[in-house]
Coordinates of N, CA, C and O in Angstrom, one line a residue:
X14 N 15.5 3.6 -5.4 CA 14.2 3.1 -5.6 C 13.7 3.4 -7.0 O 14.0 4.4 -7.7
X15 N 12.9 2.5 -7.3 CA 11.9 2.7 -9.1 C 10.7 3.6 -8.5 O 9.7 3.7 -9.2
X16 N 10.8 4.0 -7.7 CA 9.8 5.3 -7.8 C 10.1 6.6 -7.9 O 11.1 7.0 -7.3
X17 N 9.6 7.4 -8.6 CA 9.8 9.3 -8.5 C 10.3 9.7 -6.9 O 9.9 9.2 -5.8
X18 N 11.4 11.0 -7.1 CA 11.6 11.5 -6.0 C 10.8 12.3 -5.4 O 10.2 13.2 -5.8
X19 N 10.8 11.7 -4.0 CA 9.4 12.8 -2.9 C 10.1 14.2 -2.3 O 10.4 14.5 -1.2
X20 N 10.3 14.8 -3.3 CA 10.6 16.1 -2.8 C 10.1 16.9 -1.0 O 10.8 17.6 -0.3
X21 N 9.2 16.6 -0.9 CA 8.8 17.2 0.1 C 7.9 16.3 1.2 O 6.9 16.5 1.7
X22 N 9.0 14.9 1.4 CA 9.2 14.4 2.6 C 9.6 14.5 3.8 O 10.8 14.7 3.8
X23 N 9.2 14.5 4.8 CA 9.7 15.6 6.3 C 9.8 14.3 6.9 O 9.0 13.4 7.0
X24 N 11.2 14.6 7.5 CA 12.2 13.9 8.9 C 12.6 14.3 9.5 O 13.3 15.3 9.4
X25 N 12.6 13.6 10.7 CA 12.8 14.6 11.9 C 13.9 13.8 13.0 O 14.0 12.5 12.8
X26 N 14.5 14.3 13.7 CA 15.2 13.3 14.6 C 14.7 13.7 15.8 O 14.7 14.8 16.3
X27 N 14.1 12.3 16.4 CA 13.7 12.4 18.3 C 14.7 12.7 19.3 O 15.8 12.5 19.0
X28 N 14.4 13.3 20.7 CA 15.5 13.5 21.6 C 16.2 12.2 21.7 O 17.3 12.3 22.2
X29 N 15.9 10.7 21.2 CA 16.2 9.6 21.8 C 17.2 9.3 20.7 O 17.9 8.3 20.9
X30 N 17.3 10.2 19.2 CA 18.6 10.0 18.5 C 17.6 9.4 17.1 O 18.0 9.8 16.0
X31 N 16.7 8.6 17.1 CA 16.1 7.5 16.0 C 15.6 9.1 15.3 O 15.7 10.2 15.7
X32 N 15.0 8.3 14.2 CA 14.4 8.8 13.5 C 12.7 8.8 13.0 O 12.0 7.9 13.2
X33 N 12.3 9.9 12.5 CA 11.0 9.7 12.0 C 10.3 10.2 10.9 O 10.8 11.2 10.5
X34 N 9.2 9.8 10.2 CA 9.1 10.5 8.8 C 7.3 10.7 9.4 O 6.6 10.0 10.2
X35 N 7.0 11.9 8.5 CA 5.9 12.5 8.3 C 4.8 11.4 7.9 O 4.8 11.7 6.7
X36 N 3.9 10.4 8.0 CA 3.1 9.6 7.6 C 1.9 10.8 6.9 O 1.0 11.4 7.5
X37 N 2.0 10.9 6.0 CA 0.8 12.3 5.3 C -0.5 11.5 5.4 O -1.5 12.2 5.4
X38 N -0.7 10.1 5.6 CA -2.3 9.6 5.5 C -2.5 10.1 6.9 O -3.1 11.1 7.2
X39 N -1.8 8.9 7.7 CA -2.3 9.4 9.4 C -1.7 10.7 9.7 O -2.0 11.1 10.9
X40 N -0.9 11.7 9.1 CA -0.7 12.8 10.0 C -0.3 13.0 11.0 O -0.8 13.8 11.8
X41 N 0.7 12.2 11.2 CA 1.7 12.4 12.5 C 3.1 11.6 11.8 O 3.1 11.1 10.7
X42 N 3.8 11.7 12.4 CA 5.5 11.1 12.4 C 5.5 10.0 13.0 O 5.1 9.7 14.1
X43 N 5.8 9.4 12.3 CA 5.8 7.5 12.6 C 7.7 6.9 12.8 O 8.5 7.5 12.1
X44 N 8.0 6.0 13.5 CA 9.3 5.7 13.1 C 9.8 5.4 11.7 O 9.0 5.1 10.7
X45 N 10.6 5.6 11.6 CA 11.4 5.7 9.9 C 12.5 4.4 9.9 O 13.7 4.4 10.1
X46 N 11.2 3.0 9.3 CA 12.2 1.9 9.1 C 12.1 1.7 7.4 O 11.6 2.4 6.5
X47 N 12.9 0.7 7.5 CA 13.2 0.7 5.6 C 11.6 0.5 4.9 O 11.2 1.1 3.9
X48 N 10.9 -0.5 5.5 CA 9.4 -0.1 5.5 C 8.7 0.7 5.3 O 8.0 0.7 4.3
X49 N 8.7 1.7 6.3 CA 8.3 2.8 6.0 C 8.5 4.4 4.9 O 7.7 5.4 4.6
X50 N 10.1 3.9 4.6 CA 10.6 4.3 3.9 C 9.8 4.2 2.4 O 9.1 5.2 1.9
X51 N 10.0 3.1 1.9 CA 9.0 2.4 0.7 C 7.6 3.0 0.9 O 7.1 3.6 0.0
X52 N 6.9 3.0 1.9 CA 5.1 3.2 1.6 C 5.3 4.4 2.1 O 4.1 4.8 2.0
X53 N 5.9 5.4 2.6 CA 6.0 6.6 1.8 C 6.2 8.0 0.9 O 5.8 9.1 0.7
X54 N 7.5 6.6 0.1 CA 7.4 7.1 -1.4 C 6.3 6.6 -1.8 O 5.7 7.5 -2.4
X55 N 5.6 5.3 -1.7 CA 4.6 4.7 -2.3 C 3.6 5.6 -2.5 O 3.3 6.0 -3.6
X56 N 3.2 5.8 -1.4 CA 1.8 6.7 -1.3 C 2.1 8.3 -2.1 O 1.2 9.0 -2.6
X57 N 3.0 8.4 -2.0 CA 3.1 9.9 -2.7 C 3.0 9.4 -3.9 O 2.4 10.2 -4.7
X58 N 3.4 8.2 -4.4 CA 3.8 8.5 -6.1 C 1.9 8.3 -6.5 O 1.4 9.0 -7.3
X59 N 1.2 7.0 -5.5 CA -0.1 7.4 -6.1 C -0.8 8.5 -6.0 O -1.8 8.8 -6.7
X60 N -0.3 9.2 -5.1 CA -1.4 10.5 -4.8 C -1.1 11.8 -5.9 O -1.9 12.6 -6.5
X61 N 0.8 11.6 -6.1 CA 1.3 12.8 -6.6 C 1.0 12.2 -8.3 O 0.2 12.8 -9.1
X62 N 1.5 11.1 -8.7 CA 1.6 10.7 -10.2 C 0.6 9.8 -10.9 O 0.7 9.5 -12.1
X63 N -0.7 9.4 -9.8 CA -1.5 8.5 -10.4 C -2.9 8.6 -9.7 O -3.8 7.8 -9.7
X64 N -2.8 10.3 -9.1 CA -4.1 11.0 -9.1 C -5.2 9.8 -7.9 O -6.4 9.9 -7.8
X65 N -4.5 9.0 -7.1 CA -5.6 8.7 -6.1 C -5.6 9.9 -4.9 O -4.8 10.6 -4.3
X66 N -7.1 9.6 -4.8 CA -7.1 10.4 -3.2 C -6.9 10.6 -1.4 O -7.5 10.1 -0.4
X67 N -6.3 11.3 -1.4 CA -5.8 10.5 0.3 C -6.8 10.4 0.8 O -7.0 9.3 1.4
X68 N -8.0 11.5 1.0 CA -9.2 10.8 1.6 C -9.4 9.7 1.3 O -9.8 9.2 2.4
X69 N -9.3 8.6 0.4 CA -9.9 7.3 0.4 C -8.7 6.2 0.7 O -8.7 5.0 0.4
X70 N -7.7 6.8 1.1 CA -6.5 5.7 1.8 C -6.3 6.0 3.1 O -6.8 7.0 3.8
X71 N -5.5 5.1 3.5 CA -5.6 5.0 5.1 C -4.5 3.9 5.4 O -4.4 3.0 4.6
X72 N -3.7 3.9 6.2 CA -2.4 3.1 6.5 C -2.9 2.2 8.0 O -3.8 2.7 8.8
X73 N -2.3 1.3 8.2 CA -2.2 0.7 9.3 C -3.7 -0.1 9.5 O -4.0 -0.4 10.6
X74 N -4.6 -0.5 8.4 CA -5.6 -0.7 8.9 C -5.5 -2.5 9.5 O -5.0 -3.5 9.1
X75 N -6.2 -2.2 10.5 CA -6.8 -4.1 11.6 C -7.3 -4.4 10.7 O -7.6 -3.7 9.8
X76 N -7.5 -5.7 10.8 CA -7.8 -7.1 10.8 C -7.8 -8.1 12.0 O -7.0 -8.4 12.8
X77 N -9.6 -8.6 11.7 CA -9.1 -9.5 12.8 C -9.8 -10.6 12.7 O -11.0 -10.6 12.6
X78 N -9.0 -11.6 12.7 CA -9.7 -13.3 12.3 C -10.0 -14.1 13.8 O -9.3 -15.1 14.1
X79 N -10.7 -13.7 14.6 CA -10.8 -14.3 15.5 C -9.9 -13.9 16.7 O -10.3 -12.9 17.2
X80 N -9.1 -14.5 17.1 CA -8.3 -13.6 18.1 C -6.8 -12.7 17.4 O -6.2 -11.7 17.8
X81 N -6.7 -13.5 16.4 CA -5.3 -13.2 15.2 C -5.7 -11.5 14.8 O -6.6 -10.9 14.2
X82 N -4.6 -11.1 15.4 CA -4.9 -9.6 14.2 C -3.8 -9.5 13.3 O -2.7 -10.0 13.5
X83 N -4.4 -8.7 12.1 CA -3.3 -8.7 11.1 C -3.4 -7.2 11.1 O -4.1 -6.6 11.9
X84 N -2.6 -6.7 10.1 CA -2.8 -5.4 9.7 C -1.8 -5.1 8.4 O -0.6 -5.2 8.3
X85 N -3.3 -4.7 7.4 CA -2.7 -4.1 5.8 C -2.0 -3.1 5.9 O -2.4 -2.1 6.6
X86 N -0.7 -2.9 5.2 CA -0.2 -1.6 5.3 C -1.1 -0.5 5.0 O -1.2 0.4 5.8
X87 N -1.8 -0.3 3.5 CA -2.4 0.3 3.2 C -3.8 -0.1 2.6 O -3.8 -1.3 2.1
X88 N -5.1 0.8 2.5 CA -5.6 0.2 2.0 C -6.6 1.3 0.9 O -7.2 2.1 1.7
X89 N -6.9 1.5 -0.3 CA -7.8 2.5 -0.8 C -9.5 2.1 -0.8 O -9.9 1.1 -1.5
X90 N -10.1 2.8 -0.2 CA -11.4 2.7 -0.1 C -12.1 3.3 -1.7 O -11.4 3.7 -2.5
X91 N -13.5 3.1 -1.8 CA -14.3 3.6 -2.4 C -15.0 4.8 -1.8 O -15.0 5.1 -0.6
X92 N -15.9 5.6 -2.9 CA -16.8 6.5 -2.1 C -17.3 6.1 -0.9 O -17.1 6.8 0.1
X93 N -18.0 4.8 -0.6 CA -19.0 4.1 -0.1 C -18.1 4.0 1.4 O -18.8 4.3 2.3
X94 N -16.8 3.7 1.7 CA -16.0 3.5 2.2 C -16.1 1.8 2.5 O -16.2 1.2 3.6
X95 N -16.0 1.3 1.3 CA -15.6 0.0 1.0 C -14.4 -0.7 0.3 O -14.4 -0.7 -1.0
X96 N -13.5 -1.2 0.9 CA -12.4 -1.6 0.6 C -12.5 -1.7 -1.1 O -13.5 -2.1 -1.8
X97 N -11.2 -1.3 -1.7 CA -10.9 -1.2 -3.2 C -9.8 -1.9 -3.2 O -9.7 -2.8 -4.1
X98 N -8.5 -1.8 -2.4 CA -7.1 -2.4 -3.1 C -6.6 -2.0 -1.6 O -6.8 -1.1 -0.7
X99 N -5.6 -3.4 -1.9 CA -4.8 -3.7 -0.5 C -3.1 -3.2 -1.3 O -2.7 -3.5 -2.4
X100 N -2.5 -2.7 -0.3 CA -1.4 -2.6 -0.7 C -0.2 -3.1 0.2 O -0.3 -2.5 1.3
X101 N 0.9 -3.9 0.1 CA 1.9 -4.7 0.8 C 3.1 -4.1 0.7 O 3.5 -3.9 -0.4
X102 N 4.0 -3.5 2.0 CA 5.0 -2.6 1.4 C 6.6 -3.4 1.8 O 6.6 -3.5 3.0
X103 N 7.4 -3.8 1.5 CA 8.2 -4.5 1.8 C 9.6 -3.3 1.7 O 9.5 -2.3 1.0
X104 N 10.7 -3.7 2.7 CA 12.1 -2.9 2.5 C 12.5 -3.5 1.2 O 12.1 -4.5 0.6
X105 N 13.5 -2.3 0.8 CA 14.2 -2.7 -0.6 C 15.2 -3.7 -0.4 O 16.0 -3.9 -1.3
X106 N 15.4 -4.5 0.8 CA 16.1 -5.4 0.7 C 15.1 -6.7 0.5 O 15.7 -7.7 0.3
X107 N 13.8 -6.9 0.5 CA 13.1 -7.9 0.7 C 12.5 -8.2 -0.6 O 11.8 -7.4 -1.0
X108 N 12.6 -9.4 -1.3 CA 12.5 -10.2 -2.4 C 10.9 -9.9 -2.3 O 10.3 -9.6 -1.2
X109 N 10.3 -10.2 -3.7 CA 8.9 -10.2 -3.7 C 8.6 -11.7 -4.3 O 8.8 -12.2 -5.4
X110 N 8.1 -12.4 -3.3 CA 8.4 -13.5 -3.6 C 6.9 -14.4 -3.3 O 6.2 -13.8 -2.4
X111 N 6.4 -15.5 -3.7 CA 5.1 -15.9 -3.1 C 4.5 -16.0 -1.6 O 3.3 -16.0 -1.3
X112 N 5.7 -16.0 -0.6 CA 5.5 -15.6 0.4 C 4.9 -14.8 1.0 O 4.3 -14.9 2.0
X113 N 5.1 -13.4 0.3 CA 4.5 -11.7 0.1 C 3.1 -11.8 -0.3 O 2.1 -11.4 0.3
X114 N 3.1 -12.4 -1.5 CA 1.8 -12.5 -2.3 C 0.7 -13.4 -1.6 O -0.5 -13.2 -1.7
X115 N 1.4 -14.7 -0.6 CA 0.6 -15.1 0.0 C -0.3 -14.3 1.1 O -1.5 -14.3 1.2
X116 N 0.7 -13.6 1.9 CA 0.3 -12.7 2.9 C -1.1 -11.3 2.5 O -2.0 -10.9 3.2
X117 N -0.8 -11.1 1.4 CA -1.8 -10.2 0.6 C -3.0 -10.6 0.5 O -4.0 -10.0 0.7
X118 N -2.8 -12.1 0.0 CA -3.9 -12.9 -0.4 C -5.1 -13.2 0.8 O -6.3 -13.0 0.8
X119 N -4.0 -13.5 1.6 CA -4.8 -13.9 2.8 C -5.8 -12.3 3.9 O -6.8 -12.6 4.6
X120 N -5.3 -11.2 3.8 CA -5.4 -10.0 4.0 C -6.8 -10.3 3.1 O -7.7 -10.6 3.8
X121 N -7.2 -10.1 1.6 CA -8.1 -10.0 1.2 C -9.1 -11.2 0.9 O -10.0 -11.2 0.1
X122 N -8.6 -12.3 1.6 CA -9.7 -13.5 2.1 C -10.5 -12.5 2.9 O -11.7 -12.7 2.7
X123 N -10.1 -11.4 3.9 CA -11.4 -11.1 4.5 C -12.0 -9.3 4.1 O -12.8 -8.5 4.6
X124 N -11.0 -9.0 2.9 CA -11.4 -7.8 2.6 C -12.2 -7.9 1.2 O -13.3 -7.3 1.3
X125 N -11.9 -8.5 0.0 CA -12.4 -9.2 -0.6 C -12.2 -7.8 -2.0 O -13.3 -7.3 -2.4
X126 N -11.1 -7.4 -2.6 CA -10.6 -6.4 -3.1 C -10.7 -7.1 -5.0 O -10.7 -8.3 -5.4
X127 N -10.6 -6.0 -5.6 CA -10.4 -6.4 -6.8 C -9.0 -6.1 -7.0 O -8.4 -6.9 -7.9
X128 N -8.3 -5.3 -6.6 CA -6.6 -4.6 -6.8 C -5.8 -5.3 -5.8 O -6.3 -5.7 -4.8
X129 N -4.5 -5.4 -6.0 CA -3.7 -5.7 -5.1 C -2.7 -5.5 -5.4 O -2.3 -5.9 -6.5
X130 N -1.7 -4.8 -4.5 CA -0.4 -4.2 -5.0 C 0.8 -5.0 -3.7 O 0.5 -5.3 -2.6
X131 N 2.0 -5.0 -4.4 CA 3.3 -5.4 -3.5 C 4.3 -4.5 -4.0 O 4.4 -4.1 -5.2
X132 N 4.9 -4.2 -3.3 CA 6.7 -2.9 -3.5 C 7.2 -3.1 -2.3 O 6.9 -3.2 -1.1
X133 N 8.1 -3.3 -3.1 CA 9.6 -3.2 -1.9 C 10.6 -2.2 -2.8 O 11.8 -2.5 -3.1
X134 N 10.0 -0.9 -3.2 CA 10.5 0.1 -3.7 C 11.2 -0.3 -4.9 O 11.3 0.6 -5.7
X135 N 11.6 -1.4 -5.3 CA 12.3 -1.0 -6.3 C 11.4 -2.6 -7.4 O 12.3 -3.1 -8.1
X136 N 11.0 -2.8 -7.4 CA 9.7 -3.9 -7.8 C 8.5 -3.7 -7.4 O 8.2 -3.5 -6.2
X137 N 7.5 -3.7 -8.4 CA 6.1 -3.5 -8.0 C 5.0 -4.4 -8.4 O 4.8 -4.4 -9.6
X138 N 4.2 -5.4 -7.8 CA 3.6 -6.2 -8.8 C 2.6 -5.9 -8.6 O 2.3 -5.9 -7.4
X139 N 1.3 -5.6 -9.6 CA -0.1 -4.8 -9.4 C -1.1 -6.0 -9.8 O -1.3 -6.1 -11.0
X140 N -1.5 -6.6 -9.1 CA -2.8 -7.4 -9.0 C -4.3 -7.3 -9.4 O -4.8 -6.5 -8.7
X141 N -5.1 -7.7 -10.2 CA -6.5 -7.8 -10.4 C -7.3 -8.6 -11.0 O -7.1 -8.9 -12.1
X142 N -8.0 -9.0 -10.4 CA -9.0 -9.9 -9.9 C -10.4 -9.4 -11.4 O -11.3 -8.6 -11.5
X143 N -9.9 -10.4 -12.1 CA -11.0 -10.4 -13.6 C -11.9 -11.4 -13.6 O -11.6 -12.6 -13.9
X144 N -13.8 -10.5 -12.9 CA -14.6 -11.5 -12.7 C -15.1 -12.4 -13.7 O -15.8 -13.3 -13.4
X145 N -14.8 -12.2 -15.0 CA -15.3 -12.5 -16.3 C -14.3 -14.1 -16.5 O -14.8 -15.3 -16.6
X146 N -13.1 -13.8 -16.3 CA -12.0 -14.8 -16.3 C -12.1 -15.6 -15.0 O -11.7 -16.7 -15.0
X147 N -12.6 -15.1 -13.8 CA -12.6 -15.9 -12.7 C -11.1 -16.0 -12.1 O -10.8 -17.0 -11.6
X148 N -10.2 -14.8 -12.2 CA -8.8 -15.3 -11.8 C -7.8 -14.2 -12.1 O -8.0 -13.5 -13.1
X149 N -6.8 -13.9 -11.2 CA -6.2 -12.8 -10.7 C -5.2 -12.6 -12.2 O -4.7 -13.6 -12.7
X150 N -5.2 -11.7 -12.6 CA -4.3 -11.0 -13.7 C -2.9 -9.7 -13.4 O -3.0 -8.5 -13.3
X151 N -2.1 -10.4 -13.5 CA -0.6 -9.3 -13.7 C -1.2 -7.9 -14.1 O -2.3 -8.1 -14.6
X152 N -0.9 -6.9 -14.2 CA -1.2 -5.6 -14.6 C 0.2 -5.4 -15.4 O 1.1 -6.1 -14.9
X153 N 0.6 -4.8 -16.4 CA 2.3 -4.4 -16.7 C 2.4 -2.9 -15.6 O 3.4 -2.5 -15.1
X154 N 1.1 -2.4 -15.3 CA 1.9 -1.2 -14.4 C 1.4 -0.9 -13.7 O 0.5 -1.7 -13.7
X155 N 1.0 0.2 -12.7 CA -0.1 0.3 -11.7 C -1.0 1.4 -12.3 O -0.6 2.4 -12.9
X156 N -1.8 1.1 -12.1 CA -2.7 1.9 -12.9 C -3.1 3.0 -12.2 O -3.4 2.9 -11.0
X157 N -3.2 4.5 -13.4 CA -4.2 5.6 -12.8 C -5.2 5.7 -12.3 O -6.1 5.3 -13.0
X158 N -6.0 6.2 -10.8 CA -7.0 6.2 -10.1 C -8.0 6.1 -11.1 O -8.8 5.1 -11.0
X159 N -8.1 6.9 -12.2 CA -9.0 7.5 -13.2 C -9.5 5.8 -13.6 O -10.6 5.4 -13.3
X160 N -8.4 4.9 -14.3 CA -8.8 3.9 -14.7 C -9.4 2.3 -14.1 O -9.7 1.4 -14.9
X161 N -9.4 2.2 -12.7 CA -9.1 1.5 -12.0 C -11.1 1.4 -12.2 O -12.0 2.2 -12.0
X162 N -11.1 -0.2 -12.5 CA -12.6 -0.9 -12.3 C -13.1 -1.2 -10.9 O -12.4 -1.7 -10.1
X163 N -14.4 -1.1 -10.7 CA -15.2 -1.3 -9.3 C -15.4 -2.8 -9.0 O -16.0 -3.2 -7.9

């Protein structure tokens, strides 16, 4: 993967043989698919190398358009606890492709974020929404919590 190594990631094997990894937002051990794999190096690299706070992240959050539920993999809140940036975690086998970006898009049709991020561990594309420009801008890299606009 193009992310730093998570040194102190915890896995565990169930009596049933599978496996499971430590989810550090929710705090408990979740199944360990290639998925999950990615958004939890993900999350460490922001928390450990780009200084966001796990208080204001949170994994698995609903959505619900009527009877449709969706769910963001991740999402970082504001003090206020108002959505800031949606994050999309794909396996390192899964192309990042407009299909992805659509699915994100549509996620923040009802969250309504200025950031948006996609990884499938080994590609990252970091998203923002410039109200001056009226229109979503490439980032070259993901940016430090420190610098990230409201």
């Amino acid at each position: 993967m193009n992310l730093p190594e998570y040194k102190d990631i915890k896995i565990r094997k169930t009596q049933s043989g599978k496996y499971e990894v430590l989810d550090i937002l929710r705090r408990r051990f979740v199944s360990l698919t290639p998925e999950e794999w990615v958004r939890q190096h993900f999350v460490n690299y922001l928390v450990t190398d780009k200084g966001y706070p796990m208080a204001l992240m949170a994994n698995e959050i609903e959505l619900r358009v009527g009877e449709k539920r969706l769910r963001c993999d991740s999402v970082l809140f504001n003090s206020q606890c108002q959505p800031r940036m949606i994050i999309e975690y794909k396996a390192e086998s899964v192309q990042l492709t407009d299909k992805v970006l659509t699915q994100i898009m549509t996620y923040n049709m009802l969250l309504h974020v200025n950031y948006l991020i996609v990884s499938n561990g080994n590609e990252h594309c970091c998203l923002h929404y410039d109200i001056d420009k009226e229109k979503w801008l490439q980032l070259p890299e993901i940016p430090d919590y420190s610098l990230l606009e409201e």
